Amino acid sequence: MSASKVLIVGCGNLGRWHIKGLETSKHDITLFVADHSPMAMQNLATFLEEHMRRPSNVHVVKIGLSDRDLSGLPKLDLVIVATTAKDRVNLIASLQRSISADYWLIEKLVEQTSENMRRIVVIMQGQTVYVNHPRRVMPLHQKLFSDLAGIQNVKLICRGPETIGIASNTSHFIDLLSWWCGGEPTYIKTDKLMQNWYQTKRAEFWDVSGTLEVEFDNASALKFTASSDFDKFLLEVQIDDELYCEVLESENLIKYSDRTCATVSTLSQSEMTGLILDKVIAEGQCELPELRHSVQHNILLIEALQEHWRRYGVVKHDIMPIT
């Protein structure tokens, strides 16, 4: 069997763990990697030395991002876009123009404006594109998906430390609740967010604490709170306003309201990228949401956050500085 062929664009922290995650694949893989940042490519060499198996089923080939470099690639089984959301529309347009691939995987947040998200949907029309909301692949959340099948009026409450990242992480939990219960988000309330946005570890990006609430069309709801009152991240699931379970992802633990518990694994990115590759090769699909559906959720979120940012953000512009 010939080696599977994968391209990863973006070799920062998440991109590197995608590389490690490909070692979980059953296939030998020729992996092409590229990044606009020379520093990221330099750090990649250290990462490969320290974290990859020897021998590894993943053979890494570094390439450039010019049209000439990209057009010289063979047909790819999977393309992973692991860059930040900033200016991603132009990167994806360049990639789509130059390469041929069976499947694509794009990191959330898809882009920093609703207009650019819509442009990406148009650019990728006819392609099979997934957005990386990885909780759908985790056994713990797959168990909850089975537990909650057919149930409406589910409330998901997320609580975490002040800098947990409401703006950058809410899309994951909108997707999670939509997947669990089949509902679609209809309205996002930002009036309980703090007015002061804070700069994240990445100098270009900002986030906010407080509480954000999302209403769904099947009476389900999401409430995400980031506060100094909490020192760890916790999920609480309610049905008809009664506690159903608490979820401690860091402990792989579901604590049900009847005092029973289930220990079910959560997977890190370094444990699942190869599983996603194997699934799309074998079955032509995977558990992750498709681009068009995910963008609908992303647009609702980013437009609500943009309104809050325009009112209180440090720099007044229409690009939402989150990723």
Short mmCIF file of C-alpha atoms in Angstrom, two decimals:
data_model
loop_
_atom_site.label_atom_id
_atom_site.label_comp_id
_atom_site.label_asym_id
_atom_site.label_seq_id
_atom_site.Cartn_x
_atom_site.Cartn_y
_atom_site.Cartn_z
CA MET A 1 0.00 0.00 0.00
CA SER A 2 1.39 3.42 -0.94
CA ALA A 3 1.84 6.03 1.77
CA SER A 4 -1.02 8.42 2.53
CA LYS A 5 -0.23 12.00 1.60
CA VAL A 6 -1.06 14.84 3.98
CA LEU A 7 -0.31 18.58 3.99
CA ILE A 8 -0.26 20.61 7.21
CA VAL A 9 -0.09 24.39 6.85
CA GLY A 10 0.76 26.09 10.12
CA CYS A 11 3.44 24.58 12.33
CA GLY A 12 2.75 26.47 15.54
CA ASN A 13 1.65 24.72 18.71
CA LEU A 14 -1.53 23.13 17.34
CA GLY A 15 -0.02 22.26 13.98
CA ARG A 16 2.83 20.41 15.68
CA TRP A 17 0.40 18.32 17.73
CA HIS A 18 -1.47 17.46 14.54
CA ILE A 19 1.86 16.14 13.24
CA LYS A 20 2.33 14.02 16.36
CA GLY A 21 -1.29 12.91 16.14
CA LEU A 22 -0.74 11.43 12.69
CA GLU A 23 1.36 8.74 14.35
CA THR A 24 -1.92 7.19 15.56
CA SER A 25 -2.81 6.38 11.94
CA LYS A 26 -2.62 2.82 10.64
CA HIS A 27 -1.04 4.20 7.46
CA ASP A 28 2.46 5.20 6.51
CA ILE A 29 2.26 8.92 5.78
CA THR A 30 4.23 11.33 3.63
CA LEU A 31 3.59 14.59 5.43
CA PHE A 32 4.28 17.90 3.72
CA VAL A 33 4.56 20.80 6.18
CA ALA A 34 4.67 24.54 5.53
CA ASP A 35 4.53 27.80 7.46
CA HIS A 36 5.11 31.43 6.51
CA SER A 37 7.16 31.86 9.70
CA PRO A 38 10.83 30.77 9.51
CA MET A 39 10.83 30.58 13.33
CA ALA A 40 7.91 28.11 13.30
CA MET A 41 9.76 25.89 10.82
CA GLN A 42 12.90 26.11 12.94
CA ASN A 43 10.99 25.14 16.09
CA LEU A 44 9.47 22.24 14.19
CA ALA A 45 12.87 20.57 13.86
CA THR A 46 13.25 20.56 17.66
CA PHE A 47 9.72 19.23 18.10
CA LEU A 48 10.29 16.36 15.67
CA GLU A 49 13.49 15.41 17.48
CA GLU A 50 11.89 15.46 20.92
CA HIS A 51 8.38 14.07 20.31
CA MET A 52 8.22 11.79 17.28
CA ARG A 53 8.79 8.06 17.48
CA ARG A 54 11.83 6.41 15.97
CA PRO A 55 11.10 4.95 13.55
CA SER A 56 7.90 6.84 12.79
CA ASN A 57 5.16 6.07 10.27
CA VAL A 58 5.21 9.82 9.46
CA HIS A 59 7.88 11.02 7.00
CA VAL A 60 8.09 14.83 7.18
CA VAL A 61 8.92 16.89 4.10
CA LYS A 62 9.25 20.67 4.54
CA ILE A 63 8.00 22.80 1.65
CA GLY A 64 7.36 26.46 0.82
CA LEU A 65 4.00 28.12 0.31
CA SER A 66 4.50 29.60 -3.16
CA ASP A 67 2.12 28.54 -5.92
CA ARG A 68 5.07 26.77 -7.54
CA ASP A 69 5.81 24.76 -4.37
CA LEU A 70 2.18 23.84 -3.84
CA SER A 71 1.38 22.97 -7.45
CA GLY A 72 4.23 20.46 -7.42
CA LEU A 73 2.56 18.36 -4.72
CA PRO A 74 0.88 15.04 -5.56
CA LYS A 75 -2.82 14.60 -4.95
CA LEU A 76 -3.34 14.71 -1.18
CA ASP A 77 -5.55 12.60 1.04
CA LEU A 78 -5.93 15.35 3.62
CA VAL A 79 -5.04 19.03 4.02
CA ILE A 80 -4.97 20.47 7.55
CA VAL A 81 -5.07 24.26 7.88
CA ALA A 82 -3.70 24.89 11.37
CA THR A 83 -2.82 28.57 11.08
CA THR A 84 -4.53 31.24 13.15
CA ALA A 85 -7.79 32.64 11.78
CA LYS A 86 -6.17 35.91 10.73
CA ASP A 87 -6.24 36.38 6.93
CA ARG A 88 -7.08 32.71 6.47
CA VAL A 89 -9.35 33.42 3.52
CA ASN A 90 -6.39 34.38 1.32
CA LEU A 91 -4.37 31.36 2.42
CA ILE A 92 -7.23 28.98 1.65
CA ALA A 93 -7.81 30.61 -1.74
CA SER A 94 -4.13 30.07 -2.57
CA LEU A 95 -4.18 26.46 -1.41
CA GLN A 96 -7.41 25.61 -3.24
CA ARG A 97 -6.03 27.16 -6.43
CA SER A 98 -2.77 25.19 -6.34
CA ILE A 99 -3.44 21.73 -4.91
CA SER A 100 -5.79 18.78 -5.25
CA ALA A 101 -7.05 17.02 -2.11
CA ASP A 102 -9.76 14.56 -1.13
CA TYR A 103 -10.46 16.07 2.31
CA TRP A 104 -9.74 19.28 4.19
CA LEU A 105 -9.65 20.06 7.91
CA ILE A 106 -9.74 23.72 9.04
CA GLU A 107 -9.16 24.90 12.59
CA LYS A 108 -11.77 27.00 14.31
CA LEU A 109 -12.42 29.96 14.34
CA VAL A 110 -12.83 29.72 10.57
CA GLU A 111 -12.03 33.41 9.96
CA GLN A 112 -12.14 36.76 11.76
CA THR A 113 -15.10 38.30 9.89
CA SER A 114 -18.43 36.91 8.79
CA GLU A 115 -17.78 38.18 5.26
CA ASN A 116 -14.54 36.19 5.00
CA MET A 117 -16.24 33.08 6.37
CA ARG A 118 -18.82 33.31 3.60
CA ARG A 119 -16.02 33.79 1.07
CA ILE A 120 -14.32 30.61 2.31
CA VAL A 121 -17.56 28.65 1.85
CA VAL A 122 -17.73 29.86 -1.76
CA ILE A 123 -14.04 29.15 -2.41
CA MET A 124 -14.36 25.60 -1.05
CA GLN A 125 -17.60 24.76 -2.83
CA GLY A 126 -17.45 21.20 -4.12
CA GLN A 127 -14.73 20.19 -1.62
CA THR A 128 -15.21 17.99 1.47
CA VAL A 129 -14.18 20.29 4.30
CA TYR A 130 -14.44 19.75 8.05
CA VAL A 131 -13.93 22.16 10.94
CA ASN A 132 -11.92 20.90 13.90
CA HIS A 133 -14.30 20.75 16.84
CA PRO A 134 -12.56 17.70 18.32
CA ARG A 135 -14.96 16.90 21.17
CA ARG A 136 -17.06 15.03 18.62
CA VAL A 137 -14.20 12.53 18.33
CA MET A 138 -13.68 12.09 22.09
CA PRO A 139 -15.21 8.93 23.65
CA LEU A 140 -16.40 10.91 26.70
CA HIS A 141 -18.53 13.25 24.60
CA GLN A 142 -19.64 10.43 22.31
CA LYS A 143 -21.08 8.75 25.42
CA LEU A 144 -22.95 11.93 26.30
CA PHE A 145 -24.16 12.13 22.70
CA SER A 146 -25.72 8.68 23.20
CA ASP A 147 -27.07 9.58 26.66
CA LEU A 148 -28.79 12.72 25.37
CA ALA A 149 -30.13 11.37 22.07
CA GLY A 150 -33.58 12.76 21.31
CA ILE A 151 -33.65 15.03 24.36
CA GLN A 152 -34.43 18.74 24.02
CA ASN A 153 -34.34 21.54 26.56
CA VAL A 154 -30.75 20.68 27.46
CA LYS A 155 -28.68 23.38 29.13
CA LEU A 156 -24.88 23.22 28.94
CA ILE A 157 -23.12 25.36 31.55
CA CYS A 158 -19.38 25.90 31.12
CA ARG A 159 -17.38 27.42 33.98
CA GLY A 160 -13.69 28.20 34.02
CA PRO A 161 -10.96 30.59 35.16
CA GLU A 162 -11.06 34.21 34.11
CA THR A 163 -8.69 33.71 31.17
CA ILE A 164 -10.22 30.45 29.87
CA GLY A 165 -11.09 32.30 26.64
CA ILE A 166 -14.81 32.84 26.05
CA ALA A 167 -14.35 34.46 22.64
CA SER A 168 -11.93 31.87 21.33
CA ASN A 169 -13.63 28.76 22.78
CA THR A 170 -17.39 29.33 22.68
CA SER A 171 -17.63 27.94 19.14
CA HIS A 172 -16.53 24.54 20.46
CA PHE A 173 -19.44 24.38 22.89
CA ILE A 174 -22.03 25.73 20.46
CA ASP A 175 -21.00 22.88 18.18
CA LEU A 176 -21.03 20.37 21.04
CA LEU A 177 -24.55 21.21 22.20
CA SER A 178 -25.86 21.35 18.62
CA TRP A 179 -24.36 17.89 17.99
CA TRP A 180 -25.72 16.40 21.22
CA CYS A 181 -29.28 17.63 20.80
CA GLY A 182 -29.78 18.55 17.15
CA GLY A 183 -30.74 22.16 17.80
CA GLU A 184 -29.38 25.25 16.08
CA PRO A 185 -28.24 28.44 17.84
CA THR A 186 -30.56 31.38 17.21
CA TYR A 187 -29.48 34.19 19.53
CA ILE A 188 -26.36 35.16 21.50
CA LYS A 189 -26.48 37.45 24.54
CA THR A 190 -23.33 39.42 25.37
CA ASP A 191 -24.71 41.85 27.98
CA LYS A 192 -23.08 39.92 30.85
CA LEU A 193 -19.60 39.98 29.35
CA MET A 194 -17.04 42.21 31.01
CA GLN A 195 -16.39 45.50 29.24
CA ASN A 196 -12.61 45.16 29.36
CA TRP A 197 -11.11 42.87 26.74
CA TYR A 198 -7.68 41.48 27.61
CA GLN A 199 -4.72 40.67 25.40
CA THR A 200 -3.94 36.95 25.18
CA LYS A 201 -0.49 35.35 25.17
CA ARG A 202 -0.42 35.99 21.42
CA ALA A 203 0.06 39.73 21.02
CA GLU A 204 -2.37 40.06 18.07
CA PHE A 205 -5.34 38.46 19.78
CA TRP A 206 -7.82 39.47 22.47
CA ASP A 207 -10.42 37.76 24.65
CA VAL A 208 -13.00 38.62 27.28
CA SER A 209 -14.32 37.24 30.57
CA GLY A 210 -17.78 37.34 32.14
CA THR A 211 -20.77 35.34 30.89
CA LEU A 212 -22.01 34.67 27.37
CA GLU A 213 -25.36 32.96 26.72
CA VAL A 214 -26.61 31.19 23.59
CA GLU A 215 -30.23 30.27 22.88
CA PHE A 216 -31.13 27.32 20.59
CA ASP A 217 -34.23 26.64 18.54
CA ASN A 218 -35.13 23.46 20.49
CA ALA A 219 -35.24 25.20 23.91
CA SER A 220 -31.66 24.17 24.67
CA ALA A 221 -29.16 26.77 25.86
CA LEU A 222 -25.46 27.36 26.48
CA LYS A 223 -24.06 29.47 29.31
CA PHE A 224 -20.29 30.05 29.37
CA THR A 225 -18.75 31.85 32.36
CA ALA A 226 -15.10 32.83 32.79
CA SER A 227 -14.43 34.19 36.26
CA SER A 228 -11.81 34.38 39.00
CA ASP A 229 -14.34 32.49 41.14
CA PHE A 230 -13.32 29.26 39.35
CA ASP A 231 -9.90 27.61 39.40
CA LYS A 232 -10.65 24.72 37.02
CA PHE A 233 -12.80 24.03 33.99
CA LEU A 234 -16.13 22.26 34.56
CA LEU A 235 -19.12 21.39 32.39
CA GLU A 236 -22.60 20.97 33.86
CA VAL A 237 -25.47 19.45 31.89
CA GLN A 238 -29.08 20.14 32.90
CA ILE A 239 -32.30 18.69 31.47
CA ASP A 240 -35.47 20.69 32.08
CA ASP A 241 -33.45 22.81 34.56
CA GLU A 242 -32.54 19.75 36.66
CA LEU A 243 -28.94 18.58 37.04
CA TYR A 244 -28.15 15.61 34.79
CA CYS A 245 -24.38 15.39 35.15
CA GLU A 246 -21.10 17.21 35.70
CA VAL A 247 -18.16 16.66 33.38
CA LEU A 248 -14.52 17.03 34.42
CA GLU A 249 -12.65 16.65 31.15
CA SER A 250 -9.24 16.85 32.80
CA GLU A 251 -10.13 13.78 34.86
CA ASN A 252 -11.97 11.87 32.07
CA LEU A 253 -14.95 11.81 34.42
CA ILE A 254 -18.75 12.11 34.14
CA LYS A 255 -20.53 12.47 37.51
CA TYR A 256 -24.26 11.79 37.13
CA SER A 257 -26.89 13.29 39.40
CA ASP A 258 -27.80 9.81 40.73
CA ARG A 259 -24.22 9.69 42.14
CA THR A 260 -22.98 7.14 39.63
CA CYS A 261 -19.84 7.95 37.68
CA ALA A 262 -18.36 7.01 34.32
CA THR A 263 -14.68 7.20 33.49
CA VAL A 264 -14.39 7.74 29.73
CA SER A 265 -11.35 9.03 27.89
CA THR A 266 -10.93 12.44 26.37
CA LEU A 267 -8.36 12.54 23.61
CA SER A 268 -5.77 15.23 22.99
CA GLN A 269 -5.08 16.40 19.44
CA SER A 270 -1.90 14.32 19.49
CA GLU A 271 -4.07 11.22 19.91
CA MET A 272 -6.77 11.86 17.33
CA THR A 273 -5.49 13.36 14.05
CA GLY A 274 -4.45 9.95 12.73
CA LEU A 275 -7.84 8.53 13.69
CA ILE A 276 -9.54 11.28 11.67
CA LEU A 277 -7.30 10.53 8.66
CA ASP A 278 -8.04 6.80 8.84
CA LYS A 279 -11.78 7.45 9.14
CA VAL A 280 -12.02 9.66 6.05
CA ILE A 281 -9.86 7.27 4.00
CA ALA A 282 -11.88 4.20 5.03
CA GLU A 283 -15.40 5.66 5.14
CA GLY A 284 -15.30 8.93 3.20
CA GLN A 285 -16.50 10.90 6.22
CA CYS A 286 -15.75 11.58 9.88
CA GLU A 287 -17.51 12.82 13.02
CA LEU A 288 -16.42 16.46 12.65
CA PRO A 289 -18.88 19.13 11.41
CA GLU A 290 -18.75 20.15 7.78
CA LEU A 291 -17.66 23.65 6.86
CA ARG A 292 -20.99 25.10 5.71
CA HIS A 293 -22.80 24.04 8.90
CA SER A 294 -20.00 25.21 11.18
CA VAL A 295 -19.75 28.58 9.45
CA GLN A 296 -23.43 29.27 10.19
CA HIS A 297 -22.65 28.90 13.91
CA ASN A 298 -19.39 30.85 13.63
CA ILE A 299 -21.07 33.80 11.90
CA LEU A 300 -23.75 34.11 14.59
CA LEU A 301 -21.04 34.08 17.27
CA ILE A 302 -18.61 36.46 15.61
CA GLU A 303 -21.26 39.05 14.77
CA ALA A 304 -22.40 39.11 18.40
CA LEU A 305 -18.82 39.43 19.62
CA GLN A 306 -18.05 42.12 17.04
CA GLU A 307 -20.88 44.27 18.35
CA HIS A 308 -19.45 44.00 21.87
CA TRP A 309 -15.89 44.63 20.60
CA ARG A 310 -16.92 47.75 18.67
CA ARG A 311 -18.43 49.13 21.87
CA TYR A 312 -15.67 48.23 24.32
CA GLY A 313 -12.63 46.93 22.41
CA VAL A 314 -9.28 48.72 22.46
CA VAL A 315 -8.94 49.11 18.68
CA LYS A 316 -11.99 50.05 16.63
CA HIS A 317 -12.10 47.94 13.47
CA ASP A 318 -14.34 45.30 11.90
CA ILE A 319 -11.90 42.40 12.19
CA MET A 320 -12.58 40.31 15.29
CA PRO A 321 -9.09 39.76 16.81
CA ILE A 322 -9.65 36.21 18.06
CA THR A 323 -8.57 32.79 16.81
#
